[in-house]
Amino acid sequence: MFLVLDERTLELLDFPRLLSLLAQETATVRGKEMALELRPAVDPAETEAAQVMTSEAVAFLREGELSLDGVEEIRACLTRATKGGRLASRELWEVATTIGAGERIRGVLRERGGEALRRLSSRLREGGELGAELKRCLVPPGELADGASPLLRSLRLELRDAEASLRRTLEDTARRLYERGLLQEPVVVLRDGRGCLPVKQEHKEAVDGLVHAASNTGATLFVEPREAFRQGDRLRTLYSRTEAEAERILWQLSVLVGAAAGEIEETAAALAELDLSLAKGRLGIVWEGERPVFNRQGHLRIRGGRHPLLGERAVPIDLEVGDRCLALVVTGPNTGGKTAALKLAGIMVLMAQSGLRLPAAEVEVPVFRRVLADIGDAQSLEGDTSTFSSHLRRIMAILEQASPHTLALLDEIGAGTDPEEGAALAQAILETLVEKECRVVVTTHYGRLKAFVHGHSRMENAAVGFDPPTGAPTYRLVQGIPGESEALAIARRLGLSGEVIDRAGELLGPEQVRLGELLRHLEEERAGLARAREEGERAAAQAERSLVAAAEAERKTMERVREAYAEARSLLAEAGREAETALKKLRRATTREEFEVWRDKMRSLQRRVPDVQWDCHLGTPDGKEAGRPAQGERQTFLEKSGSISSEIDLRGERVEDALARLDKYLDDCLLAGVARVRIIHGKGTGALRAAVRDYLKGSDGITSCRSGENGEGGEGVTVADLE
C-alpha cells in the first residue's frame, strides 16, 4: 500500500530528480526501473522493513561491494519461453548467467548479510539441473558449444574439414588462373554461401564454372569453378544438417527454461530488489544519512536536515511540527530559504517512507497516508487560469483530502490577490486544516497572519534567518518567532535609489515600522544568543578536549608507573630468590672461604637493593679455622640483631602478607639454628591454615609439619621442624 500522491506533488517536491539519483546507483535494467518507479509506503510495517533492509545494505557495503555481473534483463525471453517460443542462444546464455549470478550472490548474502538480506537470499533459487545443462550447452558470449550434443560435435568437425578442403581447392585454382592472367587477383570470395573466384569479364569463357554475381561496374564476375561443385554441395549439406541439430538443441533448452520460468523469474525479481536496496545503501553512505525513527503520534521532527539535491550547498535546517503545534507558518525575506524549508519537510517524509536514509543528524517522522503540496506558480494562459485561481483549486483539493494522517505544504498561502482578502483567506484555510488535525507547513509574507498564529495554541511562527549587519539570508530556520520580509533592506542591498527606499519607509506607517524594528531586534538578540551558544559549545568542546588530553596524559603516566612497579617487583623477586639461595648457602657453610663468598654475595644484594630493610647483619667467623661442626652442634656464621622467637602469630592477616612474613621468619629461624617453630594461624575458614601448610611442604629446610596437639592450639596452630 503506497502513499496517496499525485504526479504534481512529486514534481513539486523534486522526488523524480531524487529517484534519478537513486537509479544511477543501480546496476541492472530492472533495478533501475524499480528505482524510478519507487513510491513511499503507508503501512508502518512496510516502511520499517524497508528501512531495516537499507540499514543492512549500508552495513554490507561498508564491508565491501557486491558485483551483480551476469544479471541480465530476461523477462521478455521468459515470457516467450512460457508460451512455447524458441529462445536464441544469446537469450539462453543470459538466462544461464542470471541463474549463475543468483547462486553466487546467494552464498555471499548468507555469509555476510543481515537477517533481511539472508531472507532475501532464500528467494535466489539454485540452478539445479537446468543451470548445469545450460552451462554444458553454451559458451560465451552466447553460442552453442560443440559438446551440446554428440551429433553437433561430429557435424561441426566434418564441417570444418569440408571448409578447409574446399578452401584449398579454390586457392589452388585461383593461383593457377591468376598465373594465366584470367583473375583480377588470386583471392577466394563468398557469394550466396558459395566459394567464388573474381574472374575478368573478358575471360569468362576461359573459366569453366557457374557465375553467381558481378561487381557494380560489371568488370568482374564471381565464378564458382566446376572442380569445387561437389565440395560446395557437400558443404551446404553439412551446413543444413548442423543448423537443424542446433535448432533442435535450442528448442530443447527453451522448453526446459519455460518449465522453470516461475523459479527463474523469482530469482530475477529478488536480484532486482537487491539491486535497489544496495543503491539505497550507496546513497545513504554518500549522504552520511541517518535511519529515521517512526512514531504514531504524528510528530515530524528534523534536526540538521540537508536537502539531498543541494549537495555541499545545503544548509542544515531544524524543523518541528505535529507535537506542540499542528501548523508551522514560515516567514522571512525572499530568497531566504522559506520554500527550501517547506520542500525539505516534504522530501524527508517521502524519503523516510520509501526506505531511504536521510541526510540529517536526526529525524523522527510519522507514517503519513497523504502528502499534498501547493508550491510555485501554476498560471495557465491556455486554460484561462490566473495564479490565484490555480492556487485556489489546488488548495480546495487539499482541504477536501486533509486528515490527521495528511501533511499539507502550502507555499505563499493566500498570495496572488488583495493582501487583506488573501490574509483572511489564508487564516481561514489554516483554521480548517488544523481543525482536521492535519499537519501543515506554510510560507507567507502576511503580517496579519503572523499575529494570528502568535495567538493560536496549535500554530507556531518560524523565521528564516537574516543577518542584519550584512543584510544577507542565513537560510536557517528559527521556530518560535516570525520573520520580517526585509523588502527594504534587500532593495537597498540590490542598489535601489535611497530616496525611493526612504519614501517607502515613510509610507509603511509607524506601527509597521515598530513591528519591523521589534522583529529585527529579536533577530539580533537571537543571533547574539546563537553566537554565544556556539562560543559556549566551542569552549565546552575545547574543555572536553583538554580533559581528554589530561586523562590521556594521566593514563600514560600511570602506565609508566605500572611498568616501573612491575620492573621493581621483578627485580625484588629476583633479588629475593638470590638472597634465599645465599642464606641457605651461608647456613650450610663449613669453611671460612665458603662463608666469605656467600657473605660478599649478600652484601652485593644489599647494595643492589638499598631501600630494602635487611633484618640481619653479616658476621664473621670466630677466627678459628672453619671445619665440620661436631655432632649435635650447629655452626652458624650469621648473627641476628636480637633473639628469635620460636612462634609467629599470623592471625588476621591476608594470605599473601602472612606468607611473606612467614618466609622471612623461617629464614631467620634457619640461620639462628631454631629447631622447631609454632605458627599460629587460627581456625577461621581454614584458608590461611591451608596456605601455610602448602607453603611449608614446598619449602627447603622444613623436615616436617603437623597440627598442634592438645595444649599447643590444635587446628589453629601448625608445628614445623627445621633442619
XYZ file of C-alpha atoms in Angstrom, residues 178-612:
435
model
C 45.868 -15.847 -61.824
C 49.147 -17.006 -63.328
C 47.308 -17.271 -66.675
C 46.040 -13.686 -66.263
C 42.390 -14.687 -66.019
C 41.694 -13.288 -62.464
C 41.722 -9.764 -61.113
C 43.619 -11.127 -58.060
C 44.256 -14.594 -56.501
C 41.628 -14.460 -53.776
C 38.608 -16.522 -52.760
C 35.321 -14.754 -52.020
C 31.914 -15.938 -50.820
C 28.807 -15.155 -52.825
C 25.462 -16.551 -51.626
C 27.273 -19.117 -49.498
C 29.413 -20.410 -52.367
C 33.152 -20.152 -52.866
C 33.868 -17.984 -55.926
C 36.823 -16.513 -57.818
C 36.934 -12.895 -59.231
C 37.221 -13.513 -62.999
C 37.790 -10.689 -65.511
C 34.760 -10.099 -67.740
C 36.697 -10.701 -70.920
C 37.938 -14.120 -69.714
C 34.661 -15.633 -68.512
C 34.665 -18.186 -71.301
C 38.113 -19.391 -70.286
C 36.992 -20.401 -66.782
C 34.725 -23.430 -66.507
C 32.215 -22.734 -63.788
C 28.990 -21.055 -62.684
C 28.634 -17.261 -62.473
C 26.912 -16.247 -59.235
C 27.323 -12.426 -59.234
C 29.088 -9.464 -60.817
C 30.763 -6.333 -59.478
C 28.997 -2.966 -59.619
C 30.922 -1.994 -62.734
C 30.447 -5.389 -64.389
C 34.215 -5.689 -64.966
C 34.463 -8.623 -62.551
C 32.391 -11.802 -62.440
C 32.281 -14.057 -59.382
C 32.541 -17.609 -60.705
C 32.307 -20.892 -58.787
C 34.750 -23.230 -60.601
C 33.390 -26.609 -61.658
C 36.002 -28.577 -59.680
C 34.518 -27.092 -56.499
C 30.898 -28.016 -57.256
C 30.863 -31.330 -55.386
C 32.738 -29.959 -52.388
C 30.447 -26.934 -52.264
C 27.337 -29.100 -52.389
C 28.676 -31.270 -49.564
C 29.489 -28.177 -47.526
C 25.991 -26.797 -47.937
C 24.516 -30.118 -46.892
C 26.643 -30.092 -43.740
C 25.565 -26.503 -43.058
C 21.941 -27.535 -43.264
C 22.357 -30.562 -41.004
C 24.362 -28.562 -38.453
C 21.752 -25.802 -38.331
C 18.980 -28.388 -37.903
C 20.774 -30.001 -34.961
C 21.452 -26.590 -33.380
C 17.788 -25.696 -33.803
C 16.762 -28.940 -32.101
C 19.023 -28.199 -29.118
C 17.756 -24.617 -28.796
C 14.149 -25.856 -28.773
C 15.013 -28.442 -26.150
C 16.694 -25.851 -23.891
C 13.826 -23.391 -24.426
C 11.330 -25.999 -23.213
C 13.425 -26.525 -20.070
C 13.546 -22.766 -19.427
C 9.801 -22.451 -19.971
C 9.120 -25.195 -17.432
C 11.283 -23.442 -14.807
C 10.282 -19.877 -15.740
C 8.473 -19.270 -12.435
C 11.520 -20.017 -10.278
C 13.825 -18.138 -12.641
C 11.531 -15.103 -12.515
C 11.548 -15.241 -8.701
C 15.349 -15.176 -8.765
C 15.381 -12.275 -11.253
C 12.874 -10.295 -9.169
C 14.863 -10.873 -5.958
C 18.072 -9.744 -7.702
C 16.333 -6.552 -8.829
C 15.129 -5.871 -5.270
C 18.661 -6.466 -4.015
C 19.991 -4.051 -6.638
C 17.545 -1.383 -5.445
C 18.415 -1.956 -1.771
C 22.134 -1.685 -2.482
C 21.500 1.527 -4.446
C 19.677 2.944 -1.409
C 22.601 1.900 0.758
C 25.136 3.614 -1.521
C 23.184 6.881 -1.431
C 22.887 6.583 2.333
C 26.668 6.317 2.605
C 27.227 9.253 0.224
C 24.760 11.411 2.166
C 26.068 10.211 5.546
C 22.376 9.542 6.095
C 20.585 8.508 9.273
C 17.808 5.995 9.714
C 14.557 7.776 10.662
C 12.550 6.889 13.750
C 8.849 6.331 13.037
C 6.178 7.335 15.553
C 2.404 7.048 15.838
C 1.869 10.492 17.376
C 2.007 12.461 14.116
C 5.200 14.215 15.205
C 7.612 15.358 12.472
C 10.974 16.480 13.845
C 14.068 17.175 11.742
C 17.458 18.049 13.220
C 20.210 19.217 10.903
C 18.292 18.224 7.774
C 20.061 18.838 4.436
C 18.234 18.761 1.126
C 19.701 15.792 -0.793
C 19.684 17.624 -4.128
C 21.718 20.621 -2.925
C 24.901 18.702 -2.119
C 27.533 20.703 -0.249
C 25.482 23.907 -0.696
C 22.774 22.573 1.612
C 22.389 24.441 4.915
C 21.287 22.217 7.837
C 17.744 23.049 8.935
C 15.861 22.198 12.146
C 12.095 21.851 11.784
C 9.358 20.516 14.040
C 5.618 20.195 13.572
C 2.898 17.976 14.977
C 3.898 17.936 18.627
C 3.273 21.271 20.315
C 1.834 22.716 17.112
C -0.011 21.318 14.099
C 0.740 24.223 11.751
C 4.109 25.877 11.214
C 3.994 29.269 9.471
C 7.353 30.254 7.972
C 8.037 33.922 7.248
C 11.073 35.935 6.265
C 12.781 37.585 3.297
C 12.560 36.452 -0.300
C 15.458 34.171 -1.334
C 15.832 33.445 2.384
C 15.021 29.739 2.226
C 11.303 29.594 3.123
C 10.397 27.355 0.184
C 13.538 25.274 0.738
C 12.399 24.560 4.304
C 8.934 23.657 3.004
C 10.346 21.266 0.418
C 12.763 19.765 2.928
C 9.866 18.716 5.172
C 8.124 17.059 2.222
C 11.136 15.302 0.721
C 12.228 13.962 4.118
C 8.823 12.350 4.650
C 8.813 10.819 1.154
C 12.358 9.509 1.594
C 11.662 8.034 5.030
C 8.588 6.161 3.795
C 10.495 4.969 0.704
C 13.203 3.250 2.730
C 15.928 5.844 2.069
C 18.470 7.071 4.587
C 18.031 10.770 5.405
C 20.811 13.394 5.174
C 20.208 14.723 8.670
C 21.535 14.461 12.193
C 18.228 13.065 13.442
C 14.715 12.613 12.049
C 11.526 11.462 13.730
C 8.601 11.070 11.383
C 5.037 9.728 11.430
C 3.789 7.444 8.665
C 1.616 9.792 6.589
C -1.076 8.495 4.239
C -1.127 11.636 2.128
C 1.374 14.346 1.269
C -0.243 17.268 -0.559
C 1.611 20.328 -1.827
C 0.912 23.653 -3.483
C 4.229 25.225 -4.400
C 5.158 27.657 -7.147
C 3.240 29.355 -9.934
C 0.715 27.256 -11.855
C -0.658 30.032 -14.091
C -2.016 28.826 -17.450
C -2.779 31.160 -20.354
C -4.278 28.366 -22.443
C -6.675 27.363 -19.665
C -7.507 30.990 -18.789
C -6.238 30.285 -15.257
C -4.669 33.005 -13.116
C -2.030 32.395 -10.472
C -4.564 32.916 -7.692
C -7.256 30.669 -9.147
C -4.818 27.862 -9.908
C -3.530 28.003 -6.323
C -7.075 28.083 -5.023
C -8.111 24.999 -6.998
C -5.124 23.170 -5.598
C -5.943 24.259 -2.035
C -9.577 23.185 -2.465
C -8.378 19.672 -3.301
C -6.072 19.709 -0.266
C -8.882 20.816 2.066
C -11.084 18.034 0.762
C -8.466 15.320 1.393
C -6.979 16.665 4.639
C -6.960 14.325 7.661
C -4.849 13.617 10.770
C -2.624 11.440 8.554
C -2.000 14.184 5.982
C 0.957 16.524 5.546
C -0.023 19.726 3.706
C 2.674 22.027 2.280
C 1.452 25.443 1.089
C 3.835 27.982 -0.394
C 2.833 31.688 -0.148
C -0.636 30.844 1.111
C -3.282 33.362 0.040
C -0.954 35.115 -2.416
C -1.966 36.458 -5.806
C -4.893 38.621 -4.697
C -5.696 41.611 -2.487
C -3.428 41.356 0.610
C -6.230 41.906 3.107
C -8.510 39.353 1.493
C -5.599 36.982 0.874
C -4.543 37.117 4.536
C -8.112 36.498 5.704
C -8.452 33.582 3.309
C -5.102 32.165 4.446
C -6.221 32.372 8.078
C -9.459 30.537 7.325
C -7.614 27.830 5.390
C -5.174 27.317 8.278
C -8.016 27.114 10.795
C -9.791 24.490 8.677
C -6.681 22.362 8.241
C -5.884 22.483 11.956
C -9.480 21.556 12.837
C -8.983 18.445 10.678
C -5.815 17.607 12.684
C -3.757 17.921 9.510
C -0.009 18.623 9.819
C 0.732 21.848 7.943
C 3.791 23.821 6.890
C 3.106 27.090 5.056
C 5.080 30.135 3.951
C 3.752 33.676 3.838
C 4.602 37.385 3.916
C 1.335 38.453 5.550
C 1.871 40.359 8.825
C -1.729 39.751 9.854
C -1.177 36.011 9.590
C 1.924 36.219 11.787
C -0.101 37.944 14.542
C -2.910 35.394 14.239
C -0.528 32.465 14.525
C 1.196 34.039 17.533
C -2.067 33.902 19.474
C -3.079 30.382 18.408
C -2.157 27.492 20.706
C -1.863 24.920 17.922
C 0.124 27.034 15.463
C 3.643 28.404 15.589
C 5.620 31.064 13.749
C 9.045 30.374 12.308
C 11.551 32.697 10.659
C 14.224 32.070 8.106
C 17.453 33.615 9.307
C 18.597 37.061 8.177
C 21.930 38.621 9.141
C 21.179 42.288 9.977
C 24.767 43.584 9.644
C 25.244 42.185 6.142
C 21.631 42.069 5.028
C 22.188 38.534 3.721
C 19.967 35.497 4.410
C 21.385 32.654 6.518
C 18.874 30.089 5.183
C 18.421 28.701 8.699
C 15.012 28.199 10.268
C 14.236 29.561 13.741
C 10.960 28.420 15.316
C 9.019 30.475 17.822
C 9.356 33.931 16.236
C 8.010 35.414 12.989
C 10.340 36.646 10.307
C 10.469 40.024 8.591
C 10.227 40.236 4.817
C 13.147 42.688 4.764
C 11.982 44.047 1.410
C 13.518 47.481 2.001
C 16.826 46.064 3.227
C 17.049 43.748 0.228
C 16.164 46.613 -2.126
C 18.896 48.770 -0.572
C 21.417 45.937 -0.880
C 20.494 45.470 -4.541
C 21.091 49.165 -5.255
C 17.608 50.731 -5.384
C 17.616 54.516 -5.011
C 17.890 55.641 -1.389
C 15.172 58.250 -1.912
C 12.744 55.569 -3.056
C 13.598 53.357 -0.099
C 13.260 56.238 2.393
C 9.883 57.180 0.953
C 8.761 53.560 1.181
C 9.740 53.565 4.837
C 7.628 56.684 5.449
C 4.635 55.032 3.804
C 4.822 51.920 5.956
C 3.275 53.643 8.931
C 4.576 53.850 12.499
C 3.082 50.550 13.690
C 4.604 48.588 10.837
C 7.950 50.313 11.361
C 7.880 49.490 15.093
C 6.950 45.882 14.336
C 9.798 45.629 11.867
C 12.229 47.152 14.358
C 10.991 44.766 17.044
C 11.471 41.764 14.779
C 14.931 42.952 13.782
C 15.787 43.469 17.445
C 14.565 39.960 18.233
C 16.603 38.569 15.357
C 19.706 40.419 16.554
C 19.165 39.061 20.068
C 18.599 35.555 18.705
C 21.710 35.825 16.539
C 23.686 37.046 19.550
C 22.401 34.184 21.660
C 23.206 31.763 18.860
C 26.744 33.137 18.650
C 27.094 32.913 22.426
C 25.808 29.346 22.341
C 28.250 28.458 19.587
C 31.091 30.049 21.529
C 29.984 28.161 24.620
C 29.827 24.927 22.657
C 33.288 25.603 21.251
C 34.599 26.353 24.746
C 32.936 23.209 26.077
C 34.400 21.206 23.225
C 37.839 22.682 23.924
C 37.453 21.909 27.621
C 36.416 18.393 26.782
C 39.432 18.014 24.500
C 41.654 19.316 27.305
C 40.112 16.866 29.743
C 40.595 14.052 27.272
C 44.231 15.124 26.745
C 44.803 15.339 30.507
C 43.202 11.945 31.012
C 45.388 10.511 28.270
C 48.494 12.049 29.851
C 47.487 10.641 33.226
C 46.830 7.257 31.626
C 50.307 7.246 30.070
C 51.864 8.319 33.385
C 50.050 5.566 35.255
C 51.102 3.122 32.579
C 54.739 4.155 33.073
C 54.281 3.845 36.857
C 52.792 0.368 36.443
C 55.671 -0.627 34.173
C 58.206 0.726 36.693
C 56.384 -1.028 39.526
C 56.338 -4.291 37.605
C 60.033 -3.904 36.856
C 60.753 -3.197 40.529
C 58.726 -6.211 41.614
C 60.602 -8.347 39.132
C 63.905 -7.002 40.433
C 62.875 -7.613 44.045
C 61.665 -11.100 43.226
C 64.952 -11.917 41.542
C 66.907 -10.431 44.468
C 64.730 -12.398 46.866
C 65.461 -15.644 45.088
C 69.179 -14.893 45.082
C 69.056 -13.897 48.775
C 67.224 -17.127 49.665
C 69.916 -19.137 47.890
C 72.718 -17.122 49.553
C 71.176 -17.501 53.014
C 70.859 -21.235 52.591
C 74.472 -21.457 51.440
C 75.548 -19.327 54.396
C 73.628 -21.606 56.729
C 75.391 -24.645 55.320
C 78.871 -23.010 55.076
C 81.582 -25.147 56.701
C 84.703 -23.194 55.751
C 85.819 -19.619 56.068
C 86.280 -19.317 52.311
C 82.783 -20.575 51.613
C 81.358 -18.246 54.243
C 83.145 -15.184 52.811
C 81.941 -15.942 49.269
C 78.279 -16.009 50.302
C 78.678 -13.108 52.740
C 80.004 -10.999 49.837
C 77.063 -12.169 47.747
C 74.645 -10.960 50.428
C 76.405 -7.592 50.696
C 76.222 -7.257 46.909
C 72.459 -7.823 47.114
C 72.213 -5.154 49.823
C 73.949 -2.692 47.512
C 71.727 -3.624 44.501
C 68.526 -3.132 46.507
C 69.470 -0.481 49.070
C 65.916 0.518 50.002
C 65.020 -2.923 51.368
